Amino acid sequence: MPTQLSWRAKEATVGELAERAGVATSALRYYEREGLIHSRRTSGNQRRYSRDTLRRVAFIRASQRLGMPLAAIREALALLPEGRTPTREDWAKVSECWRDDLNQRIKLMTQLRDHLTECIGCGCLSLDHCALANPYDNLGEQGPGPRSLAGCSSGECC
């Protein structure tokens, strides 16, 4: 029978939190080892998580789906207060610190989506444009991998 986390509960066991958050208990233990979430231990050495940990886990999962590295997630979560439930203003600080990075990621993903069938910034995965935009693989002299997609300000690939 599934464990239910009551909306009145101030704390959750690892199983209750995992079920409510939709993650494995091993993921919660991993997040804790990585310093992303915290628990207290009972006298029987069992983990107890404050209810607001549920929001932190949701933030971690959403951030991971966006491709954010754990180090960046850890830095963002460090902006939140310990010992009390974060307020809307606390979460706004976290949101603001990522705004520029997320906007840049959106721009790059839009470019990739729009030019995927043409060129990938001379990685080289172009079907037929590189002979014109990157003759003799000149961009290869700048280093390995796609060279122009990240620096493409005009929206044009290569």
mmCIF file of C-alpha atoms in Angstrom:
data_model
loop_
_atom_site.group_PDB
_atom_site.id
_atom_site.type_symbol
_atom_site.label_atom_id
_atom_site.label_comp_id
_atom_site.label_asym_id
_atom_site.label_seq_id
_atom_site.Cartn_x
_atom_site.Cartn_y
_atom_site.Cartn_z
ATOM 1 C CA MET A 1 0.000 0.000 0.000
ATOM 2 C CA PRO A 2 1.423 3.431 -0.943
ATOM 3 C CA THR A 3 2.629 5.781 1.753
ATOM 4 C CA GLN A 4 0.717 9.048 1.879
ATOM 5 C CA LEU A 5 2.210 12.346 2.985
ATOM 6 C CA SER A 6 -0.471 14.269 4.801
ATOM 7 C CA TRP A 7 -0.729 17.939 3.921
ATOM 8 C CA ARG A 8 -0.628 18.588 7.676
ATOM 9 C CA ALA A 9 2.699 16.782 8.169
ATOM 10 C CA LYS A 10 5.611 19.068 9.039
ATOM 11 C CA GLU A 11 8.136 16.311 8.313
ATOM 12 C CA ALA A 12 8.372 13.348 5.980
ATOM 13 C CA THR A 13 10.228 10.079 6.011
ATOM 14 C CA VAL A 14 12.493 9.303 3.076
ATOM 15 C CA GLY A 15 9.797 7.021 1.644
ATOM 16 C CA GLU A 16 7.022 9.583 2.032
ATOM 17 C CA LEU A 17 9.079 12.346 0.461
ATOM 18 C CA ALA A 18 10.255 10.113 -2.382
ATOM 19 C CA GLU A 19 6.726 9.029 -3.211
ATOM 20 C CA ARG A 20 5.294 12.549 -3.056
ATOM 21 C CA ALA A 21 8.194 14.001 -5.086
ATOM 22 C CA GLY A 22 8.104 11.175 -7.627
ATOM 23 C CA VAL A 23 11.749 10.201 -7.157
ATOM 24 C CA ALA A 24 13.535 7.149 -5.823
ATOM 25 C CA THR A 25 14.688 7.131 -2.214
ATOM 26 C CA SER A 26 18.227 6.671 -3.548
ATOM 27 C CA ALA A 27 17.859 10.006 -5.392
ATOM 28 C CA LEU A 28 16.999 11.747 -2.123
ATOM 29 C CA ARG A 29 20.002 10.213 -0.395
ATOM 30 C CA TYR A 30 22.176 11.280 -3.344
ATOM 31 C CA TYR A 31 20.810 14.858 -3.243
ATOM 32 C CA GLU A 32 21.573 14.916 0.470
ATOM 33 C CA ARG A 33 25.149 13.649 -0.035
ATOM 34 C CA GLU A 34 25.603 16.365 -2.674
ATOM 35 C CA GLY A 35 24.404 19.043 -0.238
ATOM 36 C CA LEU A 36 21.264 19.896 -2.218
ATOM 37 C CA ILE A 37 18.823 18.950 0.546
ATOM 38 C CA HIS A 38 19.140 18.301 4.273
ATOM 39 C CA SER A 39 17.457 16.075 6.829
ATOM 40 C CA ARG A 40 17.556 15.590 10.530
ATOM 41 C CA ARG A 41 18.062 12.204 12.156
ATOM 42 C CA THR A 42 15.718 10.674 14.685
ATOM 43 C CA SER A 43 16.995 8.871 17.782
ATOM 44 C CA GLY A 44 16.709 5.688 15.685
ATOM 45 C CA ASN A 45 18.950 7.302 13.005
ATOM 46 C CA GLN A 46 16.122 7.636 10.471
ATOM 47 C CA ARG A 47 15.979 10.605 8.120
ATOM 48 C CA ARG A 48 13.253 13.199 8.516
ATOM 49 C CA TYR A 49 12.835 15.939 5.943
ATOM 50 C CA SER A 50 11.005 19.194 6.545
ATOM 51 C CA ARG A 51 7.984 19.620 4.302
ATOM 52 C CA ASP A 52 9.617 22.465 2.334
ATOM 53 C CA THR A 53 12.194 19.935 1.082
ATOM 54 C CA LEU A 54 9.492 18.831 -1.364
ATOM 55 C CA ARG A 55 9.759 22.181 -3.162
ATOM 56 C CA ARG A 56 13.556 21.939 -3.233
ATOM 57 C CA VAL A 57 13.361 18.464 -4.797
ATOM 58 C CA ALA A 58 10.903 19.760 -7.396
ATOM 59 C CA PHE A 59 13.345 22.593 -8.171
ATOM 60 C CA ILE A 60 16.241 20.130 -8.485
ATOM 61 C CA ARG A 61 14.294 17.875 -10.846
ATOM 62 C CA ALA A 62 13.087 20.759 -13.020
ATOM 63 C CA SER A 63 16.608 22.200 -13.144
ATOM 64 C CA GLN A 64 18.067 18.850 -14.135
ATOM 65 C CA ARG A 65 15.544 18.543 -16.961
ATOM 66 C CA LEU A 66 16.797 21.904 -18.231
ATOM 67 C CA GLY A 67 20.337 20.558 -18.215
ATOM 68 C CA MET A 68 21.569 22.624 -15.294
ATOM 69 C CA PRO A 69 24.641 21.083 -13.647
ATOM 70 C CA LEU A 70 24.397 20.018 -10.012
ATOM 71 C CA ALA A 71 26.996 22.613 -9.019
ATOM 72 C CA ALA A 72 24.767 25.415 -10.345
ATOM 73 C CA ILE A 73 21.730 23.907 -8.631
ATOM 74 C CA ARG A 74 23.684 23.704 -5.355
ATOM 75 C CA GLU A 75 24.727 27.371 -5.666
ATOM 76 C CA ALA A 76 21.144 28.426 -6.310
ATOM 77 C CA LEU A 77 19.783 26.421 -3.382
ATOM 78 C CA ALA A 78 22.454 27.946 -1.129
ATOM 79 C CA LEU A 79 20.659 31.273 -1.618
ATOM 80 C CA LEU A 80 17.619 29.875 0.175
ATOM 81 C CA PRO A 81 17.361 30.182 3.953
ATOM 82 C CA GLU A 82 17.910 27.231 6.259
ATOM 83 C CA GLY A 83 15.611 26.776 9.209
ATOM 84 C CA ARG A 84 12.501 28.241 7.612
ATOM 85 C CA THR A 85 10.339 27.703 4.583
ATOM 86 C CA PRO A 86 11.546 29.889 1.699
ATOM 87 C CA THR A 87 9.240 32.740 0.790
ATOM 88 C CA ARG A 88 8.198 33.903 -2.664
ATOM 89 C CA GLU A 89 10.900 36.584 -2.396
ATOM 90 C CA ASP A 90 13.533 33.937 -1.606
ATOM 91 C CA TRP A 91 12.566 31.973 -4.719
ATOM 92 C CA ALA A 92 12.577 35.192 -6.764
ATOM 93 C CA LYS A 93 16.273 35.670 -5.846
ATOM 94 C CA VAL A 94 17.048 32.192 -7.139
ATOM 95 C CA SER A 95 15.086 32.881 -10.302
ATOM 96 C CA GLU A 96 16.867 36.173 -10.916
ATOM 97 C CA CYS A 97 20.332 34.669 -10.570
ATOM 98 C CA TRP A 98 19.552 32.249 -13.407
ATOM 99 C CA ARG A 99 17.643 34.610 -15.698
ATOM 100 C CA ASP A 100 20.579 35.518 -17.982
ATOM 101 C CA ASP A 101 21.844 31.944 -18.178
ATOM 102 C CA LEU A 102 18.385 30.576 -18.986
ATOM 103 C CA ASN A 103 17.824 33.249 -21.632
ATOM 104 C CA GLN A 104 21.153 32.314 -23.246
ATOM 105 C CA ARG A 105 20.221 28.618 -23.157
ATOM 106 C CA ILE A 106 16.856 29.394 -24.762
ATOM 107 C CA LYS A 107 18.577 31.387 -27.500
ATOM 108 C CA LEU A 108 21.039 28.573 -28.215
ATOM 109 C CA MET A 109 18.353 25.905 -28.226
ATOM 110 C CA THR A 110 16.230 27.997 -30.586
ATOM 111 C CA GLN A 111 19.196 28.380 -32.932
ATOM 112 C CA LEU A 112 19.903 24.672 -32.767
ATOM 113 C CA ARG A 113 16.264 23.826 -33.464
ATOM 114 C CA ASP A 114 16.004 26.270 -36.357
ATOM 115 C CA HIS A 115 19.275 25.233 -38.000
ATOM 116 C CA LEU A 116 19.470 21.551 -37.172
ATOM 117 C CA THR A 117 18.876 20.495 -40.762
ATOM 118 C CA GLU A 118 21.429 22.992 -42.073
ATOM 119 C CA CYS A 119 24.484 23.313 -39.868
ATOM 120 C CA ILE A 120 25.611 22.665 -36.312
ATOM 121 C CA GLY A 121 28.208 25.414 -36.112
ATOM 122 C CA CYS A 122 30.885 23.467 -37.998
ATOM 123 C CA GLY A 123 31.251 20.548 -35.726
ATOM 124 C CA CYS A 124 30.876 19.489 -38.655
ATOM 125 C CA LEU A 125 27.409 18.116 -39.182
ATOM 126 C CA SER A 126 26.268 20.301 -42.063
ATOM 127 C CA LEU A 127 24.648 18.659 -45.020
ATOM 128 C CA ASP A 128 25.653 21.188 -47.655
ATOM 129 C CA HIS A 129 26.388 24.655 -46.240
ATOM 130 C CA CYS A 130 29.861 24.272 -44.786
ATOM 131 C CA ALA A 131 31.650 24.449 -48.140
ATOM 132 C CA LEU A 132 30.325 28.019 -48.437
ATOM 133 C CA ALA A 133 30.276 29.192 -44.828
ATOM 134 C CA ASN A 134 33.402 27.411 -43.633
ATOM 135 C CA PRO A 135 35.618 26.800 -46.661
ATOM 136 C CA TYR A 136 38.587 24.527 -46.006
ATOM 137 C CA ASP A 137 37.322 24.064 -42.412
ATOM 138 C CA ASN A 138 38.775 27.414 -41.302
ATOM 139 C CA LEU A 139 36.747 27.229 -38.095
ATOM 140 C CA GLY A 140 38.643 24.058 -37.176
ATOM 141 C CA GLU A 141 41.689 26.238 -36.528
ATOM 142 C CA GLN A 142 39.802 27.810 -33.606
ATOM 143 C CA GLY A 143 39.542 24.476 -31.829
ATOM 144 C CA PRO A 144 37.484 21.309 -31.708
ATOM 145 C CA GLY A 145 33.709 21.022 -31.769
ATOM 146 C CA PRO A 146 31.041 23.438 -32.982
ATOM 147 C CA ARG A 147 32.611 26.886 -33.201
ATOM 148 C CA SER A 148 29.991 29.319 -34.426
ATOM 149 C CA LEU A 149 26.685 28.257 -32.899
ATOM 150 C CA ALA A 150 27.465 29.635 -29.432
ATOM 151 C CA GLY A 151 28.802 32.903 -30.818
ATOM 152 C CA CYS A 152 26.207 33.376 -33.504
ATOM 153 C CA SER A 153 24.512 36.697 -32.810
ATOM 154 C CA SER A 154 22.805 37.203 -36.136
ATOM 155 C CA GLY A 155 20.708 34.061 -35.870
ATOM 156 C CA GLU A 156 22.501 32.714 -38.929
ATOM 157 C CA CYS A 157 24.381 29.493 -38.526
ATOM 158 C CA CYS A 158 28.027 29.444 -39.657
#
